[in-house]
XYZ file of C-alpha atoms in Angstrom:
434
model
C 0.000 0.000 0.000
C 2.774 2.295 1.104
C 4.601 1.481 -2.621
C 0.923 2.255 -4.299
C 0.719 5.430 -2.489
C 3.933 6.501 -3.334
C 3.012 6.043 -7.080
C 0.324 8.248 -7.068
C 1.418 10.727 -5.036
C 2.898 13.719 -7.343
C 6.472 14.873 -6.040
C 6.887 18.444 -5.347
C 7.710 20.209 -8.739
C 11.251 21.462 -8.959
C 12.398 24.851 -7.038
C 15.355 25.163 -10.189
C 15.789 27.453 -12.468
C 13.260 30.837 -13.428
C 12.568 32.171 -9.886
C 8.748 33.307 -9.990
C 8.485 36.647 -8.834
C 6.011 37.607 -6.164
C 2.978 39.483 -7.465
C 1.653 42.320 -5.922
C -2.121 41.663 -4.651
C -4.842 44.039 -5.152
C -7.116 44.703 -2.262
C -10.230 44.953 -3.946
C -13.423 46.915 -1.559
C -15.648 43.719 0.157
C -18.558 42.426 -2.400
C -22.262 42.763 -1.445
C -25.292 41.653 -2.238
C -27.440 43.697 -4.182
C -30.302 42.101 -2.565
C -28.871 43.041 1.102
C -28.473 46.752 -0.178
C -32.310 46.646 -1.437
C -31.684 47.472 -4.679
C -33.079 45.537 -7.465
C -31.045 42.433 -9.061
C -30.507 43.926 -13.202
C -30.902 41.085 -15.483
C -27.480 40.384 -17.638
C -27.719 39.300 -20.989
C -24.535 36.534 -21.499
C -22.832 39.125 -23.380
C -22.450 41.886 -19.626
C -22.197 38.630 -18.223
C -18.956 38.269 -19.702
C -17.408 41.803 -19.831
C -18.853 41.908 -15.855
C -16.529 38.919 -15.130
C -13.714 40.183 -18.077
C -13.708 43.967 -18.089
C -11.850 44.773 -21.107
C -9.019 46.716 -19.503
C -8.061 43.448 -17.724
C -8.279 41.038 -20.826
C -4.534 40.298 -22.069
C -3.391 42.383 -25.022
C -0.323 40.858 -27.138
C 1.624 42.857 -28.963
C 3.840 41.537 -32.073
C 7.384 42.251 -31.457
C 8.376 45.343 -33.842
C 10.725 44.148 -36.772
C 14.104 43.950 -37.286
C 16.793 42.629 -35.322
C 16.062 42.446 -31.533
C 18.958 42.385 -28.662
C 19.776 39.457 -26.680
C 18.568 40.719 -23.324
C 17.727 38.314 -20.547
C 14.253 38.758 -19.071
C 15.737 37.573 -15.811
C 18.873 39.436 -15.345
C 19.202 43.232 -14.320
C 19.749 45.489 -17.367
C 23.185 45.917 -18.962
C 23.843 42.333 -18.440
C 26.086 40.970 -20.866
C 25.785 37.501 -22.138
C 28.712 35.185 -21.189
C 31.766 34.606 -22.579
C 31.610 31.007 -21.813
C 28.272 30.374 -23.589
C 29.735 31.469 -26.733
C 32.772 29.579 -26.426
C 30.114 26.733 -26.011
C 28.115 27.492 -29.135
C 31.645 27.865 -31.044
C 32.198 24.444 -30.736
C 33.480 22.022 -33.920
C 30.844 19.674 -33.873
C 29.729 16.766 -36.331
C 26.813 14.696 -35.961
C 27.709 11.284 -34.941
C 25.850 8.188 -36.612
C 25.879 5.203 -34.974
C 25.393 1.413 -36.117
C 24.691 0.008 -32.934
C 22.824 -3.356 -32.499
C 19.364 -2.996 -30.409
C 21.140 -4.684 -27.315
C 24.348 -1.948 -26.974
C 21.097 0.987 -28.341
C 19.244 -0.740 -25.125
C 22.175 -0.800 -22.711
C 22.892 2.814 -23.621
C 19.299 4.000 -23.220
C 19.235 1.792 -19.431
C 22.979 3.711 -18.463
C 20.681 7.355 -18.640
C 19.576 8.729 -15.549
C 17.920 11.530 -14.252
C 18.508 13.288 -11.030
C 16.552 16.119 -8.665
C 19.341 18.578 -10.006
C 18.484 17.955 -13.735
C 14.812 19.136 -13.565
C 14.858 23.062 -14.088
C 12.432 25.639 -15.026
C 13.818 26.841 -18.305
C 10.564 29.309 -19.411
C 7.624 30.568 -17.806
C 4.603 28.712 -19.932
C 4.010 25.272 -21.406
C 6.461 24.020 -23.358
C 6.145 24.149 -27.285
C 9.595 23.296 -28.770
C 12.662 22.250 -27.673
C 16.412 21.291 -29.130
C 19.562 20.302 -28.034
C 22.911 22.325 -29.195
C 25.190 19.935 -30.543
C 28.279 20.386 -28.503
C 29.021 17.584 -26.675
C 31.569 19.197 -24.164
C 28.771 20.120 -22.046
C 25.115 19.669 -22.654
C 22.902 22.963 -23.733
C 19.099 23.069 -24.415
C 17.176 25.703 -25.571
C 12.996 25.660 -25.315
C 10.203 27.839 -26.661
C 7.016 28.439 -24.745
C 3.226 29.749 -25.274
C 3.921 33.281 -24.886
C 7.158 33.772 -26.928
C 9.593 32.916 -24.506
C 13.071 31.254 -25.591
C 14.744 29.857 -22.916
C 18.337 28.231 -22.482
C 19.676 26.351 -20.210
C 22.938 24.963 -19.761
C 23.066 22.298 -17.056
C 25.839 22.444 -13.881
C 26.585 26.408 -15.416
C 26.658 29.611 -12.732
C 24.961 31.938 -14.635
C 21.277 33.015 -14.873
C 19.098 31.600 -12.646
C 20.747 28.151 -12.228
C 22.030 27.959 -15.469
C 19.107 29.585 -17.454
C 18.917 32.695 -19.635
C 15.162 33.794 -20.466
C 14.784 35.798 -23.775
C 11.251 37.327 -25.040
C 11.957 37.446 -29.065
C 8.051 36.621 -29.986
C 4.386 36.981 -28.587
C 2.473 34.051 -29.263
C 3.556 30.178 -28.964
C 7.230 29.128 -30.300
C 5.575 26.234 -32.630
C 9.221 25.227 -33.855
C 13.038 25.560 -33.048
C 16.107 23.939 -34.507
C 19.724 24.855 -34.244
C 21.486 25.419 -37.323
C 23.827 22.531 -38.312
C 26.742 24.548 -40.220
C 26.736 27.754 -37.679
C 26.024 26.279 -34.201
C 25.811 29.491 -32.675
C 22.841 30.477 -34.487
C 19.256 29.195 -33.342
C 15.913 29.152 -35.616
C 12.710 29.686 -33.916
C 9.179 30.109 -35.791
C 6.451 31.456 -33.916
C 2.443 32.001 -34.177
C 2.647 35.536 -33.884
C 4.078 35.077 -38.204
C 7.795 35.807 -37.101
C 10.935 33.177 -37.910
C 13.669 34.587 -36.045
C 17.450 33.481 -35.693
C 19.182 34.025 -32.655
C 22.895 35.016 -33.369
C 24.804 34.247 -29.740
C 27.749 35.550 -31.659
C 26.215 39.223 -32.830
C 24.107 38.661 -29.367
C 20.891 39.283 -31.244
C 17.743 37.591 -32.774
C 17.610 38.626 -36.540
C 14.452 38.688 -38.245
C 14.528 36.147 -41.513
C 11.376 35.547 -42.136
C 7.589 37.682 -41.285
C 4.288 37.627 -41.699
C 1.071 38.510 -40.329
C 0.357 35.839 -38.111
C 0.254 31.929 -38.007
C 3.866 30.085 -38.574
C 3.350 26.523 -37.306
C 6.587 24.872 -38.200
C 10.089 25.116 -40.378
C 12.703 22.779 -41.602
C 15.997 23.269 -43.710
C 16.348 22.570 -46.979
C 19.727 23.131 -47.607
C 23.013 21.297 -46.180
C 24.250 24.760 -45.092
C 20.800 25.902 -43.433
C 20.524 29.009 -45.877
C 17.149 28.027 -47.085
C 14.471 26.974 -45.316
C 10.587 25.841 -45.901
C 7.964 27.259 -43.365
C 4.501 25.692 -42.812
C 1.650 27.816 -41.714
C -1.749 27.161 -40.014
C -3.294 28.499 -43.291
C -1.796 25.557 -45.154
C 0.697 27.212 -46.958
C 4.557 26.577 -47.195
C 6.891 29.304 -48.387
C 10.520 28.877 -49.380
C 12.786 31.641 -47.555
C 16.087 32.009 -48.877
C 18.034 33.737 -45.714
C 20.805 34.628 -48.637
C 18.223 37.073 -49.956
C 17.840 41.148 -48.723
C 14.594 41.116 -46.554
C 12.484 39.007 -44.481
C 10.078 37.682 -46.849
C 10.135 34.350 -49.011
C 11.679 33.441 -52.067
C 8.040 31.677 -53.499
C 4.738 30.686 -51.417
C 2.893 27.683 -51.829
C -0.696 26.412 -50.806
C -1.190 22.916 -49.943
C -3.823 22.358 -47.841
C -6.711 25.131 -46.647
C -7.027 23.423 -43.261
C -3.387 23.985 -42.025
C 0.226 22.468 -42.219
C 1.071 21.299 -38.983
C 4.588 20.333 -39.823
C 7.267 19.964 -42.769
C 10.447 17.922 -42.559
C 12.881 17.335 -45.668
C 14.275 14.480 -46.903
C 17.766 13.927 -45.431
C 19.849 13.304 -48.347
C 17.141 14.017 -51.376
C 16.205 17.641 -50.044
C 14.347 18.264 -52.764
C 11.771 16.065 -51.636
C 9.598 17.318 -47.969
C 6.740 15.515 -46.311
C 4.205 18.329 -45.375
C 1.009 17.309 -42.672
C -2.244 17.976 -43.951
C -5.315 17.204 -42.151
C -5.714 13.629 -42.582
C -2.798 13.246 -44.802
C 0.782 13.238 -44.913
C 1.915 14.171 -48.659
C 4.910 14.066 -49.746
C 6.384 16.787 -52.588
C 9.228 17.505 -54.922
C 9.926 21.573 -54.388
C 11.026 21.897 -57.778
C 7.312 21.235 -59.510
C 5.481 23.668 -56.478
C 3.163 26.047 -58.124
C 0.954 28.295 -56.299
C -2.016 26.323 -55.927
C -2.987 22.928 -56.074
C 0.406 21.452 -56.645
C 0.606 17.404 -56.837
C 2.179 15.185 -54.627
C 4.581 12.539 -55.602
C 3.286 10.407 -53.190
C -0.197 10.053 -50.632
C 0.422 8.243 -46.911
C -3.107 7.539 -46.058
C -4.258 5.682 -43.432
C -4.760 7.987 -40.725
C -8.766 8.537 -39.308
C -7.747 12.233 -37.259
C -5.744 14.828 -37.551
C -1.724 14.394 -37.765
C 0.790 16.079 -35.255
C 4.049 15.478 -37.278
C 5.618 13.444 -39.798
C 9.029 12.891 -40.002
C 11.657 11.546 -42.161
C 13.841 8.949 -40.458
C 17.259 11.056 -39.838
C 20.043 9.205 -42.070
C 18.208 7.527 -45.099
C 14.851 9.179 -45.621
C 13.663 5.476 -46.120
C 11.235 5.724 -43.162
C 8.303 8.065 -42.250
C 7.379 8.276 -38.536
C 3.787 9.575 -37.695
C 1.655 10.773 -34.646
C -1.881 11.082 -35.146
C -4.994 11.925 -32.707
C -6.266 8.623 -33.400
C -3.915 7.304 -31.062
C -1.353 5.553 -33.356
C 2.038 6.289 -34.253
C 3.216 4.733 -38.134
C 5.625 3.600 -39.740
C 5.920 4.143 -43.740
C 8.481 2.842 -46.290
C 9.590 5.661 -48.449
C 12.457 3.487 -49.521
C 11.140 4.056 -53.147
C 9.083 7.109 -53.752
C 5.353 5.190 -54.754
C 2.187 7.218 -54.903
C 1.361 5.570 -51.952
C 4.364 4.224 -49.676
C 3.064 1.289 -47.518
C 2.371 1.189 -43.946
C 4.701 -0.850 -41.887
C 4.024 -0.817 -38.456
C 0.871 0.908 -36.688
C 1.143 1.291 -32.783
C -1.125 1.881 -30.234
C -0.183 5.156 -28.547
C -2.557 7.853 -26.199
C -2.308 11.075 -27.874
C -5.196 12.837 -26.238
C -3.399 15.320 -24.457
C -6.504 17.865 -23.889
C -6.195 21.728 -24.055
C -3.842 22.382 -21.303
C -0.836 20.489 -22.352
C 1.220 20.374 -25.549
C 0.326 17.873 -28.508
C 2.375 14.798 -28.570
C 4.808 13.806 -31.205
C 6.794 11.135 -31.722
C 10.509 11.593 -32.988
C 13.367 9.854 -34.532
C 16.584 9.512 -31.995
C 19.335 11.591 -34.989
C 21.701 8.843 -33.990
C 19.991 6.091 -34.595
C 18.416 5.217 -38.147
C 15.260 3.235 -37.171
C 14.452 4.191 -33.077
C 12.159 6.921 -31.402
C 11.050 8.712 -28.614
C 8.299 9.935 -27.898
C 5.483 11.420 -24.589
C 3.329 9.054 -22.821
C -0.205 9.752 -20.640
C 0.611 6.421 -18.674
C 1.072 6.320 -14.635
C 3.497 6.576 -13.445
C 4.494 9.068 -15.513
C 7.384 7.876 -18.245
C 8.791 8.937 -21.811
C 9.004 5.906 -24.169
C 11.503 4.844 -26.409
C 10.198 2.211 -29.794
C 12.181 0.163 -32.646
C 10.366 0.876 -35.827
C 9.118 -2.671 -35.776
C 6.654 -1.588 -32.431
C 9.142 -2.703 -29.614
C 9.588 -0.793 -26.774
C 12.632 -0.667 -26.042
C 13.389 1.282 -22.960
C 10.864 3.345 -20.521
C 12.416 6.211 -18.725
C 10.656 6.239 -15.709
C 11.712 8.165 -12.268
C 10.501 10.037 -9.309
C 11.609 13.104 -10.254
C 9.018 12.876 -13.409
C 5.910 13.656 -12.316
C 3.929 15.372 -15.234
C 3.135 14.821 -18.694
C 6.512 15.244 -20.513
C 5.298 16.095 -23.954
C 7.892 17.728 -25.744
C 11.011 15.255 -26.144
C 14.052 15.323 -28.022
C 17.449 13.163 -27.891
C 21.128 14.604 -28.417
C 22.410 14.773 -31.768
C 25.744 13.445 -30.359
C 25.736 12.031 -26.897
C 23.236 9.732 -24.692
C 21.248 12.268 -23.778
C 17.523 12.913 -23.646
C 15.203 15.731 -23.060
C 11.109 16.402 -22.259
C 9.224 19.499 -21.362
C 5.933 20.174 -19.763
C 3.558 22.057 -19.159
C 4.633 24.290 -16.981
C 8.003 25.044 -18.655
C 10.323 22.605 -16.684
C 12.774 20.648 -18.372
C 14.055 16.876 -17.698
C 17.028 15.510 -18.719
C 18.209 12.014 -18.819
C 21.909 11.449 -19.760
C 25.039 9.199 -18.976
């Protein structure tokens, strides 16, 4: 009983990281009755109802941030605080991605030799968790995460500065959908936003550039270039635009619609990068960039199958022959895009709870960028866990331990090193490493 009770009682969240600062409370004059000051009850139609409960000077407002580059100033340090040294040195790293060809029983024995301790649970941004990454180096480990209000966050575990390691920047308004550092310049960090802004953040020129702006609504970006100069953005309108960051301006190079219901995320073949799987409603279809045209442009090939909406698709990280899916019918596939058919078949379907509700982030499930044909992904289960599968369905490893107690939806493993991240909703992040 004492083991049960243990199980289902949630540990105390973590006290690391973004110190909350103590609001100021408004005394507010003591409420009466109208019927106790014998005056008669006005009826409300459920329109005063609303602005009664909501005046409209207390509603949030939230404001785009202007264009144009924007300085790297910490939200959480005092002003005139310079960023430092050391995290540059960091992002200035030489660092080359690192495929391995290990068998499942040295991937397993690697995944088993990660742990997780009280000290690697920090509060990295404010909000729920949207997006995170992992910066390459492998010297020491450094995260970065986006949250629902346009917070980036980075965190770089067992460092001095910040609050516990953690440096909170502000370079959007509205949820960071997508983030992903660039592979050629490691000291340069995408991040596409609702609010229609794809910003860069330069640690070297210590600001966020703008590349890439519209009204409102990016969803999700991925590069389609080996050296990260061009990239394709998704929107929640359904369109993708090609943005050449080469080019004067921050607008695109061409813009594309797919789907009038929305593209909920892109990813690019690996080696064939003219080729990008785009989510569409019900559908993930997969296109050759060079035949695009404005409207109604054909896919090469149809992965159907799916009875909900889609989260993500994703090209498997070395080959392109795989595509992994996550879909709100509570299945994650498998596809063979070995050979580019109009409709790739469906290897493995697996059983997966994806119903999240409102207050916590969608989740997706992800290839591991060092190994061809494994992912991670969230679960819902109790105790709370994040799961790692072969693409055949196995499960190969649950990371389960007390110092997870919430939903980790957001998860993401180390392009170099056995190490694993998840964020939640309240903007902590866990990490498992060895």
């Amino acid at each position: 009983a004492r083991e049960d009770l243990h199980q289902t009682t949630r540990p105390k969240p973590s006290q690391r990281g973004l110190r909350s600062q103590p609001a100021l409370k408004e005394v507010l004059p003591p409420r009466k009755s109208l019927r106790l000051q014998n005056k008669p009850v006005e009826k409300m139609t459920p329109l005063k109802e609303f602005t009664a409960l909501f005046p409209h000077d207390d509603m949030p407002r939230v404001f785009k941030k202007p264009a144009g580059p924007l300085l790297m100033n910490p939200l959480n340090q005092d002003e005139g605080f310079k960023l430092p040294p050391q995290l540059l040195e960091l992002c200035s790293e030489d660092t080359k991605e690192r495929k391995r060809n290990l068998d499942l029983k040295e991937y397993i024995s690697a995944l088993k030799s990660m742990k997780i301790t009280e000290d690697n649970v920090v509060k990295v941004v404010k909000d729920r968790v949207f997006s995170a990454a992992f910066h390459p180096c492998s010297s020491s480990l450094l995260l970065a995460a986006g949250d629902k209000w346009g917070k980036v966050g980075l965190w770089n575990l067992g460092a001095e500065w910040g609050d516990d390691g953690v440096l909170l920047f502000e370079p959007h308004s509205r949820p960071v959908g997508c983030m992903a550092f660039s592979r050629v310049h490691p000291t340069q960090l995408f991040s596409a936003s609702y609010d229609g802004s794809l910003r860069c953040m330069d640690v070297e020129k210590a600001v966020f550039d703008d590349v890439y702006d519209i009204d409102d609504g990016l969803k999700t970006f991925a590069f389609m270039s080996h050296d990260c100069s061009t990239l394709l953005v998704g929107s929640w309108f359904g369109e993708v635009a090609i943005v050449d960051r080469r080019t004067p301006g921050n607008s695109h190079e061409s813009l594309h619609s797919l789907n009038p219901k929305a593209v909920r995320s892109v990813s690019v073949h690996p080696l064939q990068m003219q080729y990008f799987a785009a989510a569409e409603g019900r559908t993930v279809s997969i296109y050759d960039s060079r035949y695009l045209k404005k409207t109604k442009s054909k896919a090469v090939s149809h992965l159907h199958g799916h009875a909900l909406a889609i989260t993500s698709a994703y090209f498997s990280p070395w080959t392109g022959n795989r595509v992994l899916t996550s879909c709100m019918d509570n299945h994650i596939r498998v596809y063979d895009t070995s050979s580019l058919t109009a409709e790739p078949s469906l290897l493995k379907s697996i059983s997966h709870d994806m119903h999240t509700g409102r207050w916590l982030s969608k989740i997706s499930a992800v290839w591991d960028p060092k190994q061809e044909d494994c992912f991670v992904v969230g679960s819902m289960k109790r105790p709370r866990r994040v799961e790692v599968f072969h693409e055949s369905g196995r499960l190969l490893h649950s990371f389960m331990d007390e110092n997870v107690g919430t939903v980790l939806s957001v998860t993401a493993f180390h392009p170099t090193r056995n190490a694993l991240l998840g964020g939640n909703s309240s903007g902590r992040m866990h990490v498992f490493y060895s």
